[in-house]
Each structure stands twice: as structure tokens, then as C-alpha cells.
PDB file of N, CA and C in Angstrom:
ATOM      1  N   MET A   1      74.507  96.154  91.201  1.00  0.00           N
ATOM      2  CA  MET A   1      74.637  95.338  90.553  1.00  0.00           C
ATOM      3  C   MET A   1      75.243  93.778  91.251  1.00  0.00           C
ATOM      4  N   ASP A   2      74.812  92.632  91.244  1.00  0.00           N
ATOM      5  CA  ASP A   2      75.012  91.517  91.434  1.00  0.00           C
ATOM      6  C   ASP A   2      76.257  90.911  90.131  1.00  0.00           C
ATOM      7  N   TYR A   3      77.394  90.439  90.563  1.00  0.00           N
ATOM      8  CA  TYR A   3      79.201  90.480  90.321  1.00  0.00           C
ATOM      9  C   TYR A   3      78.837  88.732  90.221  1.00  0.00           C
ATOM     10  N   GLY A   4      78.078  88.149  91.081  1.00  0.00           N
ATOM     11  CA  GLY A   4      78.543  86.569  91.462  1.00  0.00           C
ATOM     12  C   GLY A   4      79.768  86.602  92.554  1.00  0.00           C
ATOM     13  N   ASP A   5      80.538  86.684  92.515  1.00  0.00           N
ATOM     14  CA  ASP A   5      81.649  86.910  93.654  1.00  0.00           C
ATOM     15  C   ASP A   5      81.150  87.963  94.728  1.00  0.00           C
ATOM     16  N   HIS A   6      80.384  89.244  94.037  1.00  0.00           N
ATOM     17  CA  HIS A   6      80.440  90.372  95.441  1.00  0.00           C
ATOM     18  C   HIS A   6      78.697  91.111  94.777  1.00  0.00           C
ATOM     19  N   ARG A   7      79.038  92.248  94.970  1.00  0.00           N
ATOM     20  CA  ARG A   7      77.288  93.133  94.908  1.00  0.00           C
ATOM     21  C   ARG A   7      77.906  94.505  94.900  1.00  0.00           C
ATOM     22  N   GLU A   8      77.476  95.020  94.154  1.00  0.00           N
ATOM     23  CA  GLU A   8      78.254  97.046  94.025  1.00  0.00           C
ATOM     24  C   GLU A   8      76.709  97.662  94.560  1.00  0.00           C
ATOM     25  N   GLU A   9      76.681  99.173  95.273  1.00  0.00           N
ATOM     26  CA  GLU A   9      75.999  99.979  95.144  1.00  0.00           C
ATOM     27  C   GLU A   9      76.436 101.081  95.079  1.00  0.00           C
ATOM     28  N   GLY A  10      75.864 101.919  94.473  1.00  0.00           N
ATOM     29  CA  GLY A  10      76.899 103.660  94.494  1.00  0.00           C
ATOM     30  C   GLY A  10      75.209 103.744  92.616  1.00  0.00           C
ATOM     31  N   LYS A  11      76.443 105.035  92.614  1.00  0.00           N
ATOM     32  CA  LYS A  11      75.298 105.054  91.780  1.00  0.00           C
ATOM     33  C   LYS A  11      76.242 106.306  90.702  1.00  0.00           C
ATOM     34  N   TYR A  12      75.663 106.323  89.583  1.00  0.00           N
ATOM     35  CA  TYR A  12      76.202 106.941  87.987  1.00  0.00           C
ATOM     36  C   TYR A  12      76.414 108.363  88.398  1.00  0.00           C
ATOM     37  N   ARG A  13      76.255 109.174  87.258  1.00  0.00           N
ATOM     38  CA  ARG A  13      76.216 110.285  86.657  1.00  0.00           C
ATOM     39  C   ARG A  13      76.954 110.807  85.282  1.00  0.00           C
ATOM     40  N   ALA A  14      76.446 110.857  84.649  1.00  0.00           N
ATOM     41  CA  ALA A  14      76.526 111.022  82.926  1.00  0.00           C
ATOM     42  C   ALA A  14      77.548 109.872  82.492  1.00  0.00           C
ATOM     43  N   GLY A  15      77.222 108.064  82.658  1.00  0.00           N
ATOM     44  CA  GLY A  15      77.373 107.635  83.089  1.00  0.00           C
ATOM     45  C   GLY A  15      79.056 107.435  83.595  1.00  0.00           C
ATOM     46  N   LYS A  16      78.847 107.904  84.503  1.00  0.00           N
ATOM     47  CA  LYS A  16      80.573 107.977  85.568  1.00  0.00           C
ATOM     48  C   LYS A  16      80.238 107.567  86.784  1.00  0.00           C
ATOM     49  N   LYS A  17      80.594 106.864  87.347  1.00  0.00           N
ATOM     50  CA  LYS A  17      80.786 106.357  88.994  1.00  0.00           C
ATOM     51  C   LYS A  17      81.207 107.721  89.564  1.00  0.00           C
ATOM     52  N   TYR A  18      80.111 107.993  90.590  1.00  0.00           N
ATOM     53  CA  TYR A  18      79.966 109.156  91.427  1.00  0.00           C
ATOM     54  C   TYR A  18      79.155 108.450  92.768  1.00  0.00           C
ATOM     55  N   ASP A  19      79.641 110.044  93.892  1.00  0.00           N
ATOM     56  CA  ASP A  19      79.107 109.667  95.654  1.00  0.00           C
ATOM     57  C   ASP A  19      79.828 108.954  95.877  1.00  0.00           C
ATOM     58  N   GLU A  20      78.898 108.269  97.000  1.00  0.00           N
ATOM     59  CA  GLU A  20      80.082 106.951  97.337  1.00  0.00           C
ATOM     60  C   GLU A  20      79.438 105.845  96.623  1.00  0.00           C
ATOM     61  N   TRP A  21      80.064 104.822  96.946  1.00  0.00           N
ATOM     62  CA  TRP A  21      80.274 103.398  96.436  1.00  0.00           C
ATOM     63  C   TRP A  21      80.492 102.383  97.522  1.00  0.00           C
ATOM     64  N   LYS A  22      79.317 101.041  97.668  1.00  0.00           N
ATOM     65  CA  LYS A  22      79.487  99.939  98.488  1.00  0.00           C
ATOM     66  C   LYS A  22      80.030  98.929  97.572  1.00  0.00           C
ATOM     67  N   HIS A  23      80.503  98.218  98.220  1.00  0.00           N
ATOM     68  CA  HIS A  23      81.031  96.485  97.181  1.00  0.00           C
ATOM     69  C   HIS A  23      80.499  95.565  98.643  1.00  0.00           C
ATOM     70  N   TYR A  24      79.586  94.725  98.715  1.00  0.00           N
ATOM     71  CA  TYR A  24      79.388  93.529  99.510  1.00  0.00           C
ATOM     72  C   TYR A  24      80.075  91.633  99.154  1.00  0.00           C
ATOM     73  N   ALA A  25      80.549  90.936 100.088  1.00  0.00           N
ATOM     74  CA  ALA A  25      80.377  89.956  99.686  1.00  0.00           C
ATOM     75  C   ALA A  25      79.170  89.179 100.154  1.00  0.00           C
ATOM     76  N   PRO A  26      79.458  87.743  99.142  1.00  0.00           N
ATOM     77  CA  PRO A  26      78.627  86.715  98.783  1.00  0.00           C
ATOM     78  C   PRO A  26      77.567  86.598 100.703  1.00  0.00           C
ATOM     79  N   ASN A  27      78.330  87.123 101.265  1.00  0.00           N
ATOM     80  CA  ASN A  27      78.011  86.619 102.288  1.00  0.00           C
ATOM     81  C   ASN A  27      76.904  87.908 103.017  1.00  0.00           C
ATOM     82  N   GLY A  28      77.297  89.265 103.114  1.00  0.00           N
ATOM     83  CA  GLY A  28      76.413  90.454 102.380  1.00  0.00           C
ATOM     84  C   GLY A  28      76.870  91.146 103.642  1.00  0.00           C
ATOM     85  N   GLU A  29      78.357  90.616 104.449  1.00  0.00           N
ATOM     86  CA  GLU A  29      79.931  91.777 104.534  1.00  0.00           C
ATOM     87  C   GLU A  29      80.306  92.728 103.535  1.00  0.00           C
ATOM     88  N   MET A  30      80.669  94.286 103.794  1.00  0.00           N
ATOM     89  CA  MET A  30      80.133  95.028 103.154  1.00  0.00           C
ATOM     90  C   MET A  30      82.079  94.960 103.008  1.00  0.00           C
ATOM     91  N   VAL A  31      83.039  95.465 102.260  1.00  0.00           N
ATOM     92  CA  VAL A  31      83.906  94.553 101.913  1.00  0.00           C
ATOM     93  C   VAL A  31      85.132  96.027 100.937  1.00  0.00           C
ATOM     94  N   TYR A  32      84.457  96.819 100.358  1.00  0.00           N
ATOM     95  CA  TYR A  32      84.465  98.157 100.569  1.00  0.00           C
ATOM     96  C   TYR A  32      83.513  99.369 100.780  1.00  0.00           C
ATOM     97  N   LYS A  33      84.445 101.052 100.473  1.00  0.00           N
ATOM     98  CA  LYS A  33      83.681 102.119 100.242  1.00  0.00           C
ATOM     99  C   LYS A  33      84.237 102.876 100.010  1.00  0.00           C
ATOM    100  N   GLY A  34      84.067 103.669  99.366  1.00  0.00           N
ATOM    101  CA  GLY A  34      84.787 104.941  98.628  1.00  0.00           C
ATOM    102  C   GLY A  34      83.831 106.194  98.173  1.00  0.00           C
ATOM    103  N   LYS A  35      83.943 107.109  97.966  1.00  0.00           N
ATOM    104  CA  LYS A  35      83.547 108.334  97.121  1.00  0.00           C
ATOM    105  C   LYS A  35      84.172 108.384  95.429  1.00  0.00           C
ATOM    106  N   PHE A  36      83.338 108.671  94.821  1.00  0.00           N
ATOM    107  CA  PHE A  36      84.189 108.901  93.548  1.00  0.00           C
ATOM    108  C   PHE A  36      83.617 110.314  93.512  1.00  0.00           C
ATOM    109  N   VAL A  37      84.072 110.644  91.912  1.00  0.00           N
ATOM    110  CA  VAL A  37      83.820 112.151  91.900  1.00  0.00           C
ATOM    111  C   VAL A  37      84.109 112.125  89.691  1.00  0.00           C
ATOM    112  N   ASP A  38      83.456 111.646  89.163  1.00  0.00           N
ATOM    113  CA  ASP A  38      83.694 112.012  87.943  1.00  0.00           C
ATOM    114  C   ASP A  38      84.233 110.892  87.545  1.00  0.00           C
ATOM    115  N   GLY A  39      83.725 109.781  87.809  1.00  0.00           N
ATOM    116  CA  GLY A  39      84.048 108.410  87.277  1.00  0.00           C
ATOM    117  C   GLY A  39      85.656 107.909  88.130  1.00  0.00           C
ATOM    118  N   ARG A  40      86.620 109.447  89.427  1.00  0.00           N
ATOM    119  CA  ARG A  40      88.004 108.792  89.544  1.00  0.00           C
ATOM    120  C   ARG A  40      87.907 108.914  91.039  1.00  0.00           C
ATOM    121  N   GLU A  41      88.380 107.564  91.759  1.00  0.00           N
ATOM    122  CA  GLU A  41      88.020 107.939  93.087  1.00  0.00           C
ATOM    123  C   GLU A  41      88.940 108.778  93.819  1.00  0.00           C
ATOM    124  N   ASP A  42      88.182 109.376  94.594  1.00  0.00           N
ATOM    125  CA  ASP A  42      88.118 111.036  95.447  1.00  0.00           C
ATOM    126  C   ASP A  42      87.554 110.432  97.186  1.00  0.00           C
ATOM    127  N   GLY A  43      88.670 111.555  98.068  1.00  0.00           N
ATOM    128  CA  GLY A  43      88.350 110.934  99.367  1.00  0.00           C
ATOM    129  C   GLY A  43      88.118 109.530 100.414  1.00  0.00           C
ATOM    130  N   LYS A  44      88.043 109.220 101.150  1.00  0.00           N
ATOM    131  CA  LYS A  44      88.820 108.084 102.223  1.00  0.00           C
ATOM    132  C   LYS A  44      87.931 107.329 101.756  1.00  0.00           C
ATOM    133  N   HIS A  45      89.206 105.675 100.834  1.00  0.00           N
ATOM    134  CA  HIS A  45      88.568 104.578 100.975  1.00  0.00           C
ATOM    135  C   HIS A  45      88.847 103.845 101.648  1.00  0.00           C
ATOM    136  N   THR A  46      87.815 102.810 102.154  1.00  0.00           N
ATOM    137  CA  THR A  46      88.375 101.492 102.727  1.00  0.00           C
ATOM    138  C   THR A  46      87.940 100.130 102.320  1.00  0.00           C
ATOM    139  N   GLN A  47      88.270  98.991 103.013  1.00  0.00           N
ATOM    140  CA  GLN A  47      88.191  97.718 102.180  1.00  0.00           C
ATOM    141  C   GLN A  47      88.428  97.096 104.022  1.00  0.00           C
ATOM    142  N   TRP A  48      87.797  95.695 103.703  1.00  0.00           N
ATOM    143  CA  TRP A  48      88.081  94.838 104.347  1.00  0.00           C
ATOM    144  C   TRP A  48      87.811  93.426 104.364  1.00  0.00           C
ATOM    145  N   TYR A  49      87.987  92.443 105.142  1.00  0.00           N
ATOM    146  CA  TYR A  49      87.949  91.174 104.558  1.00  0.00           C
ATOM    147  C   TYR A  49      87.031  90.780 105.042  1.00  0.00           C
ATOM    148  N   THR A  50      86.710  89.711 104.530  1.00  0.00           N
ATOM    149  CA  THR A  50      85.256  88.931 104.205  1.00  0.00           C
ATOM    150  C   THR A  50      84.199  89.281 105.740  1.00  0.00           C
ATOM    151  N   ASP A  51      85.086  88.576 106.521  1.00  0.00           N
ATOM    152  CA  ASP A  51      84.776  88.663 108.187  1.00  0.00           C
ATOM    153  C   ASP A  51      84.652  90.291 108.434  1.00  0.00           C
ATOM    154  N   GLY A  52      85.150  91.276 108.010  1.00  0.00           N
ATOM    155  CA  GLY A  52      84.474  92.663 108.674  1.00  0.00           C
ATOM    156  C   GLY A  52      85.705  93.494 109.045  1.00  0.00           C
ATOM    157  N   THR A  53      86.652  92.620 109.070  1.00  0.00           N
ATOM    158  CA  THR A  53      88.297  93.231 109.653  1.00  0.00           C
ATOM    159  C   THR A  53      88.539  94.179 108.721  1.00  0.00           C
ATOM    160  N   ILE A  54      89.186  94.505 109.130  1.00  0.00           N
ATOM    161  CA  ILE A  54      89.297  96.335 108.426  1.00  0.00           C
ATOM    162  C   ILE A  54      90.862  95.440 107.629  1.00  0.00           C
ATOM    163  N   ARG A  55      91.296  95.746 106.471  1.00  0.00           N
ATOM    164  CA  ARG A  55      91.889  94.956 105.264  1.00  0.00           C
ATOM    165  C   ARG A  55      93.006  96.074 104.749  1.00  0.00           C
ATOM    166  N   GLU A  56      92.336  97.378 103.769  1.00  0.00           N
ATOM    167  CA  GLU A  56      92.768  98.634 104.100  1.00  0.00           C
ATOM    168  C   GLU A  56      91.895 100.006 103.900  1.00  0.00           C
ATOM    169  N   GLU A  57      92.948 100.961 104.243  1.00  0.00           N
ATOM    170  CA  GLU A  57      92.631 102.597 104.225  1.00  0.00           C
ATOM    171  C   GLU A  57      92.994 103.531 103.447  1.00  0.00           C
ATOM    172  N   GLY A  58      92.653 104.111 102.588  1.00  0.00           N
ATOM    173  CA  GLY A  58      93.253 105.834 102.641  1.00  0.00           C
ATOM    174  C   GLY A  58      92.492 106.720 101.685  1.00  0.00           C
ATOM    175  N   LYS A  59      93.593 107.514 101.075  1.00  0.00           N
ATOM    176  CA  LYS A  59      92.654 108.438 100.146  1.00  0.00           C
ATOM    177  C   LYS A  59      92.845 108.567  99.713  1.00  0.00           C
ATOM    178  N   TYR A  60      92.503 109.345  98.722  1.00  0.00           N
ATOM    179  CA  TYR A  60      92.849 109.618  97.063  1.00  0.00           C
ATOM    180  C   TYR A  60      91.872 110.886  96.740  1.00  0.00           C
ATOM    181  N   SER A  61      92.772 111.546  95.610  1.00  0.00           N
ATOM    182  CA  SER A  61      92.410 112.655  95.439  1.00  0.00           C
ATOM    183  C   SER A  61      92.597 112.646  94.308  1.00  0.00           C
ATOM    184  N   PHE A  62      91.300 113.446  92.874  1.00  0.00           N
ATOM    185  CA  PHE A  62      91.203 112.936  92.014  1.00  0.00           C
ATOM    186  C   PHE A  62      91.879 111.454  91.084  1.00  0.00           C
ATOM    187  N   GLY A  63      91.253 110.457  92.083  1.00  0.00           N
ATOM    188  CA  GLY A  63      91.819 109.229  90.763  1.00  0.00           C
ATOM    189  C   GLY A  63      93.164 108.710  91.183  1.00  0.00           C
ATOM    190  N   GLN A  64      94.346 109.644  92.571  1.00  0.00           N
ATOM    191  CA  GLN A  64      95.022 109.112  92.612  1.00  0.00           C
ATOM    192  C   GLN A  64      95.058 109.279  93.944  1.00  0.00           C
ATOM    193  N   LYS A  65      96.262 108.148  94.543  1.00  0.00           N
ATOM    194  CA  LYS A  65      96.495 107.982  96.423  1.00  0.00           C
ATOM    195  C   LYS A  65      97.061 108.818  96.600  1.00  0.00           C
ATOM    196  N   GLU A  66      97.127 109.275  97.783  1.00  0.00           N
ATOM    197  CA  GLU A  66      97.685 110.636  98.399  1.00  0.00           C
ATOM    198  C   GLU A  66      97.913 110.552  99.691  1.00  0.00           C
ATOM    199  N   GLY A  67      99.009 110.926 100.227  1.00  0.00           N
ATOM    200  CA  GLY A  67      98.279 110.828 102.244  1.00  0.00           C
ATOM    201  C   GLY A  67      99.156 109.371 102.463  1.00  0.00           C
ATOM    202  N   THR A  68      98.670 109.046 103.271  1.00  0.00           N
ATOM    203  CA  THR A  68      99.077 107.782 103.887  1.00  0.00           C
ATOM    204  C   THR A  68      98.359 106.392 103.867  1.00  0.00           C
ATOM    205  N   TRP A  69      98.624 104.850 103.257  1.00  0.00           N
ATOM    206  CA  TRP A  69      97.502 104.206 103.010  1.00  0.00           C
ATOM    207  C   TRP A  69      98.254 103.029 104.224  1.00  0.00           C
ATOM    208  N   LEU A  70      96.887 103.033 105.537  1.00  0.00           N
ATOM    209  CA  LEU A  70      97.953 102.157 106.074  1.00  0.00           C
ATOM    210  C   LEU A  70      96.928 100.407 105.227  1.00  0.00           C
ATOM    211  N   TYR A  71      97.964  99.781 105.444  1.00  0.00           N
ATOM    212  CA  TYR A  71      97.597  97.865 105.053  1.00  0.00           C
ATOM    213  C   TYR A  71      97.526  96.793 106.490  1.00  0.00           C
ATOM    214  N   TYR A  72      96.523  95.865 106.857  1.00  0.00           N
ATOM    215  CA  TYR A  72      96.091  95.266 107.857  1.00  0.00           C
ATOM    216  C   TYR A  72      96.069  93.422 108.016  1.00  0.00           C
ATOM    217  N   ASN A  73      96.638  92.809 108.150  1.00  0.00           N
ATOM    218  CA  ASN A  73      96.533  91.442 108.056  1.00  0.00           C
ATOM    219  C   ASN A  73      95.340  90.942 109.394  1.00  0.00           C
ATOM    220  N   GLU A  74      94.985  89.084 109.025  1.00  0.00           N
ATOM    221  CA  GLU A  74      93.600  89.185 109.254  1.00  0.00           C
ATOM    222  C   GLU A  74      93.423  89.072 110.489  1.00  0.00           C
ATOM    223  N   MET A  75      94.227  89.510 111.342  1.00  0.00           N
ATOM    224  CA  MET A  75      93.683  90.019 112.323  1.00  0.00           C
ATOM    225  C   MET A  75      93.799  91.219 113.150  1.00  0.00           C
ATOM    226  N   GLY A  76      93.575  92.529 112.232  1.00  0.00           N
ATOM    227  CA  GLY A  76      93.493  93.640 112.417  1.00  0.00           C
ATOM    228  C   GLY A  76      94.401  94.617 112.037  1.00  0.00           C
ATOM    229  N   THR A  77      96.033  94.025 112.790  1.00  0.00           N
ATOM    230  CA  THR A  77      97.066  94.655 112.378  1.00  0.00           C
ATOM    231  C   THR A  77      97.476  95.466 112.062  1.00  0.00           C
ATOM    232  N   VAL A  78      97.924  96.683 111.770  1.00  0.00           N
ATOM    233  CA  VAL A  78      98.668  97.522 111.146  1.00  0.00           C
ATOM    234  C   VAL A  78      99.898  96.438 110.069  1.00  0.00           C
ATOM    235  N   VAL A  79      99.810  95.994 109.039  1.00  0.00           N
ATOM    236  CA  VAL A  79     101.571  95.278 108.726  1.00  0.00           C
ATOM    237  C   VAL A  79     102.110  96.074 107.616  1.00  0.00           C
ATOM    238  N   GLN A  80     101.967  97.717 106.694  1.00  0.00           N
ATOM    239  CA  GLN A  80     102.643  98.143 106.953  1.00  0.00           C
ATOM    240  C   GLN A  80     102.060  99.628 106.467  1.00  0.00           C
ATOM    241  N   SER A  81     102.443 100.490 106.135  1.00  0.00           N
ATOM    242  CA  SER A  81     102.677 101.593 105.785  1.00  0.00           C
ATOM    243  C   SER A  81     102.721 102.350 105.081  1.00  0.00           C
ATOM    244  N   ILE A  82     101.920 103.067 103.508  1.00  0.00           N
ATOM    245  CA  ILE A  82     102.784 103.355 102.242  1.00  0.00           C
ATOM    246  C   ILE A  82     101.909 104.663 102.815  1.00  0.00           C
ATOM    247  N   THR A  83     103.470 105.715 102.403  1.00  0.00           N
ATOM    248  CA  THR A  83     102.776 107.529 101.725  1.00  0.00           C
ATOM    249  C   THR A  83     103.240 107.598 100.570  1.00  0.00           C
ATOM    250  N   TYR A  84     101.810 107.815 100.057  1.00  0.00           N
ATOM    251  CA  TYR A  84     102.048 108.385  98.485  1.00  0.00           C
ATOM    252  C   TYR A  84     101.523 109.264  98.252  1.00  0.00           C
ATOM    253  N   ARG A  85     102.685 110.515  97.207  1.00  0.00           N
ATOM    254  CA  ARG A  85     102.149 111.634  96.976  1.00  0.00           C
ATOM    255  C   ARG A  85     101.529 111.662  95.562  1.00  0.00           C
ATOM    256  N   GLN A  86     100.838 111.607  94.740  1.00  0.00           N
ATOM    257  CA  GLN A  86      99.979 112.018  93.538  1.00  0.00           C
ATOM    258  C   GLN A  86     100.443 109.987  92.836  1.00  0.00           C
ATOM    259  N   ASP A  87     100.401 109.999  93.631  1.00  0.00           N
ATOM    260  CA  ASP A  87     100.091 107.769  93.131  1.00  0.00           C
ATOM    261  C   ASP A  87     100.930 107.624  93.243  1.00  0.00           C
ATOM    262  N   ARG A  88     102.017 108.055  93.727  1.00  0.00           N
ATOM    263  CA  ARG A  88     103.568 107.686  93.499  1.00  0.00           C
ATOM    264  C   ARG A  88     104.201 107.410  95.166  1.00  0.00           C
ATOM    265  N   ILE A  89     104.878 106.518  95.525  1.00  0.00           N
ATOM    266  CA  ILE A  89     104.864 105.399  96.703  1.00  0.00           C
ATOM    267  C   ILE A  89     106.225 106.537  97.303  1.00  0.00           C
ATOM    268  N   ILE A  90     106.671 107.041  97.686  1.00  0.00           N
ATOM    269  CA  ILE A  90     107.943 108.365  98.436  1.00  0.00           C
ATOM    270  C   ILE A  90     107.485 107.501  99.960  1.00  0.00           C
ATOM    271  N   ASN A  91     107.109 106.349 100.773  1.00  0.00           N
ATOM    272  CA  ASN A  91     107.899 106.379 101.900  1.00  0.00           C
ATOM    273  C   ASN A  91     106.916 104.599 101.997  1.00  0.00           C
ATOM    274  N   ILE A  92     107.422 103.403 102.697  1.00  0.00           N
ATOM    275  CA  ILE A  92     107.128 102.373 103.232  1.00  0.00           C
ATOM    276  C   ILE A  92     107.466 102.347 104.340  1.00  0.00           C
ATOM    277  N   ASP A  93     106.501 102.115 105.276  1.00  0.00           N
ATOM    278  CA  ASP A  93     106.910 101.816 106.646  1.00  0.00           C
ATOM    279  C   ASP A  93     107.921 103.435 107.147  1.00  0.00           C
ATOM    280  N   GLY A  94     108.308 104.093 106.875  1.00  0.00           N
ATOM    281  CA  GLY A  94     109.038 104.616 107.244  1.00  0.00           C
ATOM    282  C   GLY A  94     110.161 104.885 106.804  1.00  0.00           C
ATOM    283  N   VAL A  95     110.524 104.685 105.568  1.00  0.00           N
ATOM    284  CA  VAL A  95     111.373 104.651 105.079  1.00  0.00           C
ATOM    285  C   VAL A  95     111.043 105.547 103.761  1.00  0.00           C
ATOM    286  N   PRO A  96     112.430 106.417 103.412  1.00  0.00           N
ATOM    287  CA  PRO A  96     111.994 106.940 102.512  1.00  0.00           C
ATOM    288  C   PRO A  96     112.553 106.354 101.231  1.00  0.00           C
ATOM    289  N   ILE A  97     111.491 106.908  99.885  1.00  0.00           N
ATOM    290  CA  ILE A  97     111.783 105.997  98.156  1.00  0.00           C
ATOM    291  C   ILE A  97     112.604 107.138  97.234  1.00  0.00           C
ATOM    292  N   LYS A  98     113.118 106.685  97.299  1.00  0.00           N
ATOM    293  CA  LYS A  98     113.513 108.272  95.786  1.00  0.00           C
ATOM    294  C   LYS A  98     113.444 107.227  94.204  1.00  0.00           C
ATOM    295  N   GLY A  99     112.810 108.845  93.997  1.00  0.00           N
ATOM    296  CA  GLY A  99     111.856 107.970  92.722  1.00  0.00           C
ATOM    297  C   GLY A  99     112.627 108.753  91.961  1.00  0.00           C
ATOM    298  N   ASP A 100     112.444 108.414  90.972  1.00  0.00           N
ATOM    299  CA  ASP A 100     113.314 108.677  89.084  1.00  0.00           C
ATOM    300  C   ASP A 100     113.520 110.329  89.600  1.00  0.00           C
ATOM    301  N   ASP A 101     112.486 110.802  89.482  1.00  0.00           N
ATOM    302  CA  ASP A 101     112.618 112.581  89.044  1.00  0.00           C
ATOM    303  C   ASP A 101     114.374 112.461  90.192  1.00  0.00           C
ATOM    304  N   GLU A 102     114.219 111.846  91.316  1.00  0.00           N
ATOM    305  CA  GLU A 102     115.952 111.913  92.839  1.00  0.00           C
ATOM    306  C   GLU A 102     116.210 111.774  91.590  1.00  0.00           C
ATOM    307  N   GLU A 103     116.415 110.373  90.994  1.00  0.00           N
ATOM    308  CA  GLU A 103     118.022 109.933  90.504  1.00  0.00           C
ATOM    309  C   GLU A 103     117.810 110.464  89.055  1.00  0.00           C
ATOM    310  N   LYS A 104     117.194 111.774  88.980  1.00  0.00           N
ATOM    311  CA  LYS A 104     117.293 112.852  87.337  1.00  0.00           C
ATOM    312  C   LYS A 104     118.622 113.582  87.809  1.00  0.00           C
ATOM    313  N   GLU A 105     117.853 113.961  88.666  1.00  0.00           N
ATOM    314  CA  GLU A 105     118.624 115.253  89.646  1.00  0.00           C
ATOM    315  C   GLU A 105     120.513 114.795  89.566  1.00  0.00           C
ATOM    316  N   LYS A 106     120.418 113.553  89.798  1.00  0.00           N
ATOM    317  CA  LYS A 106     121.607 113.334  90.240  1.00  0.00           C
ATOM    318  C   LYS A 106     123.066 113.193  89.133  1.00  0.00           C
ATOM    319  N   LEU A 107     122.224 113.635  88.165  1.00  0.00           N
ATOM    320  CA  LEU A 107     122.941 113.057  86.899  1.00  0.00           C
ATOM    321  C   LEU A 107     123.444 114.799  86.508  1.00  0.00           C
TER     322      LEU A 107
END
């Protein structure tokens, strides 16, 4: 599919995205690659800047961010690391984040 600002390639099953999907910038560079199961992100997903330099990478589990995601600047240097558990941030650049559940336990 061509959306003007990018082109997408992938498959549908029962009207939902599945298997590997790729997005391309107008210059032809791949800017996104990831897998889907039943329309939800699953497995490794990667995005690139339009010049081909990596932008971010991480994993999904049934549509939720899981594990450590790395974010890069235009030079390809990691500028931030965020760890997720069931789509909730638990750690940013090595610093634990207290969530709502932890605050409730204190009360």
C-alpha cells in the first residue's frame, strides 16, 4: 500500500495484519520492519531513519512492549534505553521507575 509519505508491504489474515511487515520511505529506504500475530505486534520490531541509520529496536509480546528497547540518534548512537514489562515502563537508562502498583502497596 502506498500512503504518499511511505509504502507498506505485508499480509493480512482474516482482516488482521500477520507475519512480517515492512515500511519504506519515498526514497526507497526501509524505515520499519516487524511481525504481527492476529493484528498485534509480536517479536522484534525495528525502525530506521530515512538514511538507513537505526532509530529504535525492541520486542513486542502480543501487542505489548516487552524487555529493553533501545533508542538511537541520527548518528546511530544509543541515546536511551527503556525497559518494559507488559507495556509499562519499569526502567529508564538503568534507573527503576516506580509504578502505580508499587505506590498502592505503600498505602
